[in-house]
Short mmCIF file of C-alpha atoms in Angstrom, two decimals:
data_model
loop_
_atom_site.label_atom_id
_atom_site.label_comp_id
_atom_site.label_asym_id
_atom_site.label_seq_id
_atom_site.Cartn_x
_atom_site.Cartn_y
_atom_site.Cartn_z
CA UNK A 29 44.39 3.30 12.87
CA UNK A 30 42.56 6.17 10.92
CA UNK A 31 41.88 3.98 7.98
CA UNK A 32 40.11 1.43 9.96
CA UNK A 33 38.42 4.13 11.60
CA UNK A 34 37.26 5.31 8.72
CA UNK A 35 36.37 2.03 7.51
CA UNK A 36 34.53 1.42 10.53
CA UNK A 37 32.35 5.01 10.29
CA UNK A 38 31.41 4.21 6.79
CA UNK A 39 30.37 0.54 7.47
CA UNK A 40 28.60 0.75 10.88
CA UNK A 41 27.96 4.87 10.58
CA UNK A 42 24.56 4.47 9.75
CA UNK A 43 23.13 2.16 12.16
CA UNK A 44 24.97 3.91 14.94
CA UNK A 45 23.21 7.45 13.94
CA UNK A 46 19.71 5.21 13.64
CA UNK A 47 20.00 3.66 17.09
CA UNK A 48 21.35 7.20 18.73
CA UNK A 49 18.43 8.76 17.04
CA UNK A 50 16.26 5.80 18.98
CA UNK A 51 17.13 6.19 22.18
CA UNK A 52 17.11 9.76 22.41
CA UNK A 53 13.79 10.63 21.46
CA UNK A 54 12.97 7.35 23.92
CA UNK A 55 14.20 9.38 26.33
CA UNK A 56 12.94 12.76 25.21
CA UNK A 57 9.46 11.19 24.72
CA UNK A 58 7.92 7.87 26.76
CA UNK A 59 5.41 7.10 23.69
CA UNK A 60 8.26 7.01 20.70
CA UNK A 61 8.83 3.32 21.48
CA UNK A 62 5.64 2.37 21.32
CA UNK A 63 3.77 -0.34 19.38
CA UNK A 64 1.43 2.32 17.46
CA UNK A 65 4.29 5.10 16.79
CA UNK A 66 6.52 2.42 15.39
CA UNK A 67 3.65 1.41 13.24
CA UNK A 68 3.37 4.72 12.17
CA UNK A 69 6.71 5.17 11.49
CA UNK A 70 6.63 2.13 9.24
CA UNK A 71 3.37 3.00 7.58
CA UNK A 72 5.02 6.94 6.87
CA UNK A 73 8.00 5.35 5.07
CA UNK A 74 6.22 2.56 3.04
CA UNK A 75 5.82 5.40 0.48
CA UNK A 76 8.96 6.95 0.07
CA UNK A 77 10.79 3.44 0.33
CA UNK A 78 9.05 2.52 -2.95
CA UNK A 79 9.95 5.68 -4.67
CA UNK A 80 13.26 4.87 -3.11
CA UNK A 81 13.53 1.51 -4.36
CA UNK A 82 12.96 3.73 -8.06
CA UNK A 83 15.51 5.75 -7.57
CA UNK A 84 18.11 2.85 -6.20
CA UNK A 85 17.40 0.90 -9.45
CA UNK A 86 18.18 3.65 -11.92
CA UNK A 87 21.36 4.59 -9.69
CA UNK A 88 22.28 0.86 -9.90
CA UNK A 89 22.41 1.40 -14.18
CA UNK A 90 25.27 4.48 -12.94
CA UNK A 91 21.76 7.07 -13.76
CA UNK A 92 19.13 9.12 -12.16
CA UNK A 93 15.27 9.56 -12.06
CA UNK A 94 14.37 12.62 -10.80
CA UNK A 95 11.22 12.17 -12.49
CA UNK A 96 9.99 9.92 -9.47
CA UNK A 97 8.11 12.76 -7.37
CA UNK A 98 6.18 13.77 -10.43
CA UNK A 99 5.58 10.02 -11.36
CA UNK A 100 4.08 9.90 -7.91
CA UNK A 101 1.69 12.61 -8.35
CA UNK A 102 0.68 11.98 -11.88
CA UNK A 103 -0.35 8.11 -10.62
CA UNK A 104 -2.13 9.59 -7.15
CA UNK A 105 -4.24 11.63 -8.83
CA UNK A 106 -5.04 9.37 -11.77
CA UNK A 107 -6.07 6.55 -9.16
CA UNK A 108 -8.55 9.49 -7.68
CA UNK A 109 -9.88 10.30 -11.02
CA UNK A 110 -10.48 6.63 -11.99
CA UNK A 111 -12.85 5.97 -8.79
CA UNK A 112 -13.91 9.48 -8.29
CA UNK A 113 -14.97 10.55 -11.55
CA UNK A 114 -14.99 7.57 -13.68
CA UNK A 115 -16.19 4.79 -10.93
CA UNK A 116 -13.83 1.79 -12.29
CA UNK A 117 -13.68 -1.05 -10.69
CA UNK A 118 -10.46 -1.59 -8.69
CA UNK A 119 -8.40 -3.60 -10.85
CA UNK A 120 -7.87 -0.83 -13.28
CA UNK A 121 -7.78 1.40 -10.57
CA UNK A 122 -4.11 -0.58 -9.61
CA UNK A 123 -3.21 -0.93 -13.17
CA UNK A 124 -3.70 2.24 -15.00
CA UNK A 125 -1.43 4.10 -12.69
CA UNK A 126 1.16 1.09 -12.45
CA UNK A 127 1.23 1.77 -16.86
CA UNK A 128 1.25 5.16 -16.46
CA UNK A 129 4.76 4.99 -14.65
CA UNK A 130 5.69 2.29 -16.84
CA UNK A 131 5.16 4.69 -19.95
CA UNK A 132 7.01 7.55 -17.97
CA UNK A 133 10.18 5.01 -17.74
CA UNK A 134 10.10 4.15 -21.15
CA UNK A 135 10.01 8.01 -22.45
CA UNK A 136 12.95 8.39 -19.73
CA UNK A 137 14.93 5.38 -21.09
CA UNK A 138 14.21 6.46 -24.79
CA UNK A 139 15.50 10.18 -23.91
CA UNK A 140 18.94 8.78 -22.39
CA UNK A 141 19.33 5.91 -24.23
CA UNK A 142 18.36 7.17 -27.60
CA UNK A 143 18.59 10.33 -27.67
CA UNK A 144 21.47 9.88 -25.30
CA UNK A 145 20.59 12.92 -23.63
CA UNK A 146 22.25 12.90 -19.66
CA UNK A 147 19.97 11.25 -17.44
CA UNK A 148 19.55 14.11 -14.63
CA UNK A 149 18.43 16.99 -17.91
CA UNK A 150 16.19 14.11 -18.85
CA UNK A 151 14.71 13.17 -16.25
CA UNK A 152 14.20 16.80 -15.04
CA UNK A 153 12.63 17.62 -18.21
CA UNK A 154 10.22 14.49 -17.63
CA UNK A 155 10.06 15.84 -14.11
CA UNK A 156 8.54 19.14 -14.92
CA UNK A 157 6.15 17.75 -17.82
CA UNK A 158 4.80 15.15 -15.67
CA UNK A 159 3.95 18.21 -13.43
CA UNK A 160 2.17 19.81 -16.01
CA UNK A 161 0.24 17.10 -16.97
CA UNK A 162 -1.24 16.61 -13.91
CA UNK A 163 -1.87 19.99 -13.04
CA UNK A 164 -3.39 20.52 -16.24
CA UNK A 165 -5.50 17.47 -15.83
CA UNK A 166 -6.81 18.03 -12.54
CA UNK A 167 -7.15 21.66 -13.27
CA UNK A 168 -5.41 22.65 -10.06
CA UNK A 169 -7.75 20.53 -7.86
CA UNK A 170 -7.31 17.98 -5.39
CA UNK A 171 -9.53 14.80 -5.90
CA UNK A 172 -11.57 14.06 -3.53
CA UNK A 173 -15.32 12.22 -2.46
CA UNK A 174 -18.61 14.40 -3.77
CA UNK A 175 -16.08 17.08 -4.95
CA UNK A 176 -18.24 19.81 -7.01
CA UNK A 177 -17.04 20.39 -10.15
CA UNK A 178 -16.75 23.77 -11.77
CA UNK A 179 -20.04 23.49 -13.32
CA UNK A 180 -21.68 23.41 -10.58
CA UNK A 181 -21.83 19.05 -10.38
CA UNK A 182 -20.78 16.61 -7.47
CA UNK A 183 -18.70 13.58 -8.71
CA UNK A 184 -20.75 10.40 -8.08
CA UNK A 185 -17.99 8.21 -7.36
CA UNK A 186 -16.29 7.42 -4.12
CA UNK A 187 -12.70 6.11 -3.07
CA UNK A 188 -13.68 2.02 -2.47
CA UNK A 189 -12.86 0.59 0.67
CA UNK A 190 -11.02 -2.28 -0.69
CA UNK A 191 -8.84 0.57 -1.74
CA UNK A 192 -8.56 2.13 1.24
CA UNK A 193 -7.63 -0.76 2.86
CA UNK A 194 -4.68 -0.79 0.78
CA UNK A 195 -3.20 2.50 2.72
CA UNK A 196 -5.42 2.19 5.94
CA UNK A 197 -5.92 -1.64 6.65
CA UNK A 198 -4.15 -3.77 8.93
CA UNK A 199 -3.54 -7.71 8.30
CA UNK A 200 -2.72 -9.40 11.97
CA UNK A 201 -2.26 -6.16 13.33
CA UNK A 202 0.65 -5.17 11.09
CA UNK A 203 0.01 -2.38 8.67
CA UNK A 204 -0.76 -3.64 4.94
CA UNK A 205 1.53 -0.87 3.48
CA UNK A 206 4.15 -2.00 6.05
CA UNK A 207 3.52 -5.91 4.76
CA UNK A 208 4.18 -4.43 1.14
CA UNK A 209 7.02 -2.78 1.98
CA UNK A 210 8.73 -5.47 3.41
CA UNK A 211 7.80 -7.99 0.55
CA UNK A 212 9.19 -5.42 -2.13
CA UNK A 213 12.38 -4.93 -0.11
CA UNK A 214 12.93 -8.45 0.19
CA UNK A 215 11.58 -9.57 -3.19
CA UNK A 216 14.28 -6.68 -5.00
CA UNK A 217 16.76 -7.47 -2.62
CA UNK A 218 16.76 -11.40 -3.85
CA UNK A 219 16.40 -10.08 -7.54
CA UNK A 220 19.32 -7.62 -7.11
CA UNK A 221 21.59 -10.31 -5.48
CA UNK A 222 20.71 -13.96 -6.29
CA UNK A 223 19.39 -13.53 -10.23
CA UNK A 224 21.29 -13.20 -13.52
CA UNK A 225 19.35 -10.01 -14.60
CA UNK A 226 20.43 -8.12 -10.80
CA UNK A 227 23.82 -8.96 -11.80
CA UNK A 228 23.65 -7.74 -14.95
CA UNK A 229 22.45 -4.32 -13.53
CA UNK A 230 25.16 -3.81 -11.16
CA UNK A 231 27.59 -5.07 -14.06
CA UNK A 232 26.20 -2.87 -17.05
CA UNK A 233 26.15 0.33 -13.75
CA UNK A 234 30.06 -1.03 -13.26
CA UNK A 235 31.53 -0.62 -16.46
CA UNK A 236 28.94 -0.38 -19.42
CA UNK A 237 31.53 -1.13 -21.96
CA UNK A 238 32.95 -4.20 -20.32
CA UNK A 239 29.14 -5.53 -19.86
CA UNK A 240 28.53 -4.82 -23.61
CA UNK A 241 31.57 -6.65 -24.80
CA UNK A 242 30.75 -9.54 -22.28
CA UNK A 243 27.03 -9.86 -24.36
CA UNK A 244 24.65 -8.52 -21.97
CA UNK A 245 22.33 -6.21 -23.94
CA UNK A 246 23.07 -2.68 -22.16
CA UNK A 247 20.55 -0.95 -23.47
CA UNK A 248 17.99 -3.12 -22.47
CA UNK A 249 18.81 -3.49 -19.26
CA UNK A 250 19.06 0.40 -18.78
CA UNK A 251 15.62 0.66 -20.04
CA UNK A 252 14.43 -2.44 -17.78
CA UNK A 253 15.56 0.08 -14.86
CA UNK A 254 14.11 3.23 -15.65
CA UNK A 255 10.63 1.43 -16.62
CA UNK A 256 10.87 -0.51 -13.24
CA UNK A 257 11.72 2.70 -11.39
CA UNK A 258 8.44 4.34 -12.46
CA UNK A 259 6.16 1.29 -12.16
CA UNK A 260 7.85 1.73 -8.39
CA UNK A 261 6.64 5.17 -8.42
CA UNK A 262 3.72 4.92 -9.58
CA UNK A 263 3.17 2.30 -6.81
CA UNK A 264 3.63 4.64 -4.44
CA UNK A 265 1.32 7.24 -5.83
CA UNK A 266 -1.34 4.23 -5.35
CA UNK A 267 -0.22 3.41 -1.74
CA UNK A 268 -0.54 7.68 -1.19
CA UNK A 269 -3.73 8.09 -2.24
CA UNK A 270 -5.29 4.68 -0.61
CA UNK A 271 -3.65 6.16 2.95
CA UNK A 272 -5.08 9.71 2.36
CA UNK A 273 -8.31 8.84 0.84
CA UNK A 274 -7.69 11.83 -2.05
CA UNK A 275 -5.90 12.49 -4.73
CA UNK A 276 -3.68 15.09 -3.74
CA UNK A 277 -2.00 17.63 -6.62
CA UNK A 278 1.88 17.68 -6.26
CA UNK A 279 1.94 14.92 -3.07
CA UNK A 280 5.36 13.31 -4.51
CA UNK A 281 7.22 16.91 -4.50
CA UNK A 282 8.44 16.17 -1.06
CA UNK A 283 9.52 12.43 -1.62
CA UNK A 284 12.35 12.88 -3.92
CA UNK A 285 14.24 14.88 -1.40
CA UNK A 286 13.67 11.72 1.03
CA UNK A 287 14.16 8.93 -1.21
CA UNK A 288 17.12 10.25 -2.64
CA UNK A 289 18.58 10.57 0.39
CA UNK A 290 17.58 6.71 1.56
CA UNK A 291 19.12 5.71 -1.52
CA UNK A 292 22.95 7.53 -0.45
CA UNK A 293 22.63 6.48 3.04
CA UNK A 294 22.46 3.03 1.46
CA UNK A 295 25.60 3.28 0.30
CA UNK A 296 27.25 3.52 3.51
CA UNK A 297 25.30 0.63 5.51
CA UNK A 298 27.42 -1.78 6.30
CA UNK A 299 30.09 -0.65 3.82
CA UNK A 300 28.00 -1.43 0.36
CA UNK A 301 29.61 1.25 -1.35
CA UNK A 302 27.34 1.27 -4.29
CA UNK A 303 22.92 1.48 -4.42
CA UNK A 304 21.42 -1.27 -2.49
CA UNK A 305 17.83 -1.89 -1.25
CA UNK A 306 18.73 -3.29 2.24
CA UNK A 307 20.58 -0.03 2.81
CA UNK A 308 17.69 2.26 0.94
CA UNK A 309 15.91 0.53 3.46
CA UNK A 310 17.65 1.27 6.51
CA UNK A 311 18.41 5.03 5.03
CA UNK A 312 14.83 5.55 4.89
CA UNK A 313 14.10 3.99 8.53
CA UNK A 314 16.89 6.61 9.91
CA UNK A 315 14.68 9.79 7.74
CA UNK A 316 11.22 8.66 9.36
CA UNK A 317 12.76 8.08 12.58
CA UNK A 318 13.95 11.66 12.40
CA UNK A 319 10.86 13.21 10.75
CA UNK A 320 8.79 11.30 13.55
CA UNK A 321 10.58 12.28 16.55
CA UNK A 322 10.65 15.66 15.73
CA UNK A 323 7.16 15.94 15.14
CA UNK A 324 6.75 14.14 18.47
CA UNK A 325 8.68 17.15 19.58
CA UNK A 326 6.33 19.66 17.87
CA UNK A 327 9.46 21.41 15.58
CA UNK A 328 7.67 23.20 12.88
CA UNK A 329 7.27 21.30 9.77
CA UNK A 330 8.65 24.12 7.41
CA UNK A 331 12.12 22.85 9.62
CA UNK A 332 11.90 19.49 8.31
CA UNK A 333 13.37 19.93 5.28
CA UNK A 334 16.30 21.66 6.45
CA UNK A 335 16.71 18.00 8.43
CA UNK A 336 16.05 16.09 5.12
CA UNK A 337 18.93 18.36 3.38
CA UNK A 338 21.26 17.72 6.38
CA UNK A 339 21.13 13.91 6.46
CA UNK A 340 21.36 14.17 2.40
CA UNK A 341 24.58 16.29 2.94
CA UNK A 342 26.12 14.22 5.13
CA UNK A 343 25.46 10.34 3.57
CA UNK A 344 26.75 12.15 0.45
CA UNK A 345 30.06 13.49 1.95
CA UNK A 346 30.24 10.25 3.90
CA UNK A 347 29.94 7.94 0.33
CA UNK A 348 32.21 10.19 -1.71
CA UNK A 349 34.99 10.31 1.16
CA UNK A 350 34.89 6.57 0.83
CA UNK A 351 34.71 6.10 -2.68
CA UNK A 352 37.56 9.00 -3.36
CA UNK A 353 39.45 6.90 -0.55
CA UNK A 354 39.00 3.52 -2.41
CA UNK A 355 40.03 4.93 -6.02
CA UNK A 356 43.26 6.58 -4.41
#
């Protein structure tokens, strides 16, 4: 009886704590359940589930990127700086940023599978240059329309409405960063599960011996992660600074937090046991849920992190009691 309980808590736990969550701040506040918070609810995760989605594909390869946060800045404020100071057209406004966190996944990859250095001292490392780099280019500044420089000069160029549309718009009244979203989960989700190169991730993340000795190329499927988890990244630096209209120093510091912790409530949704985008998904949903309702509420926002550690915590303790359970 207490196995299948336990069974039960890891496979259902999840959605149970998401609906709870639901209907008590329905009943705490009449306007949770609307149309437009829901929306907004949606719209607020869009970002951190494609950081998520990052962080669920190196996991998948058995490694880590903390180097997504940083990724996210670096590609925010580099989309700024390409409209407001350079004026480029909006194509390289996309792609620039979406190299830039290609580049950042292949020095990651090359540091852990070359160097073979562990992927979390890596990645940290990467983390904290990345950090540099940005701060160093923007010289501490935000980025933002007719910004004076320090010479005493007002940028010409402006953020583009087609790019703000990107963040802001709305396509038959659903969100366009919501429409993304669901396209990415669903498009990764298909990849992950229905082609030969999702299996192979899950296989070389299984047992990276028995995948080499079975002839899938380990190496180049670890880098194929690490290089798709910062082209995620830097997608969500793009989607930031196309919802905020400015390119903000430091804006992906707080997402690693919450996309790490989508990624290990995954684990638990409907008893997956291992990374998974449907349950990223659904760990993220449970985070903004949370992080809405309690601003609904008008709890200070220094608190929210203490929230965002909590619900970290506990999908951790929940996935290792499982997994320990399942070895035993």
């Amino acid at each position: 009886m207490k196995e299948r309980s336990l069974d039960f808590t890891f496979k259902y736990g999840a959605l149970f704590i998401i609906a709870l969550v639901v209907i008590v701040f329905s009943i705490i506040n009449e306007n949770f359940m609307t149309y437009d918070n829901i929306a907004d609810i949606l719209r607020s995760i869009s970002i951190v589930m494609f950081v998520a989605i990052g962080v669920t594909l190196s996991q998948i390869v058995d490694g880590f990127d903390l180097s997504v946060g940083s990724t996210v800045s670096l590609s925010t404020v580099a989309a700024a700086a390409l409209m407001v100071w350079y004026q480029q057209p909006l194509i390289l406004v996309i792609l620039v940023p979406l190299v830039i966190g290609a580049i950042i996944g292949l020095i990651n990859s090359w540091l852990i599978v070359k160097i073979r250095i562990p992927d979390l001292l890596a990645t940290l490392a990467v983390m904290y240059i990345i950090g540099g780099v940005q701060k160093t280019y923007t010289k501490g500044f935000s980025i933002y329309n007719n910004m004076r420089f320090q010479d005493g000069t007002v940028a010409k160029g402006k953020f583009a409405p087609e790019f703000l549309w990107i963040g802001q718009g709305k396509l038959l009244g659903v969100p366009v960063p919501v429409i993304l979203m669901i396209v990415a989960v669903i498009a990764v989700h298909v990849f992950l599960t229905y082609t030969r190169w999702g299996r192979q991730l899950y296989i070389t993340g299984g047992n990276r011996e028995a995948a080499r000795l079975s002839g899938i190329s380990v190496n180049k499927i670890r880098l194929a992660a690490y290089v798709l988890s910062g082209i995620f990244a830097a997608f969500g630096g793009i989607l930031y600074a196309s919802r905020v209209g400015s390119g903000q120093i430091d804006a992906g510091a707080p997402l690693l937090m919450e996309a790490v912790a989508s990624v290990f409530v995954g684990y638990s949704v409907l008893g997956a046991g291992k990374p998974n985008v449907i349950g990223t998904f659904f760990g993220a949903v449970l985070i903004g849920v949370l992080l809405n309702g309690l601003t609904m509420l008008n709890v200070p926002y220094f608190g929210f992190d203490i929230v965002k550690g909590g619900v970290l915590v506990l999908a951790l303790a929940i996935t290792f009691v499982h997994l320990n359970r399942r070895k035993a």
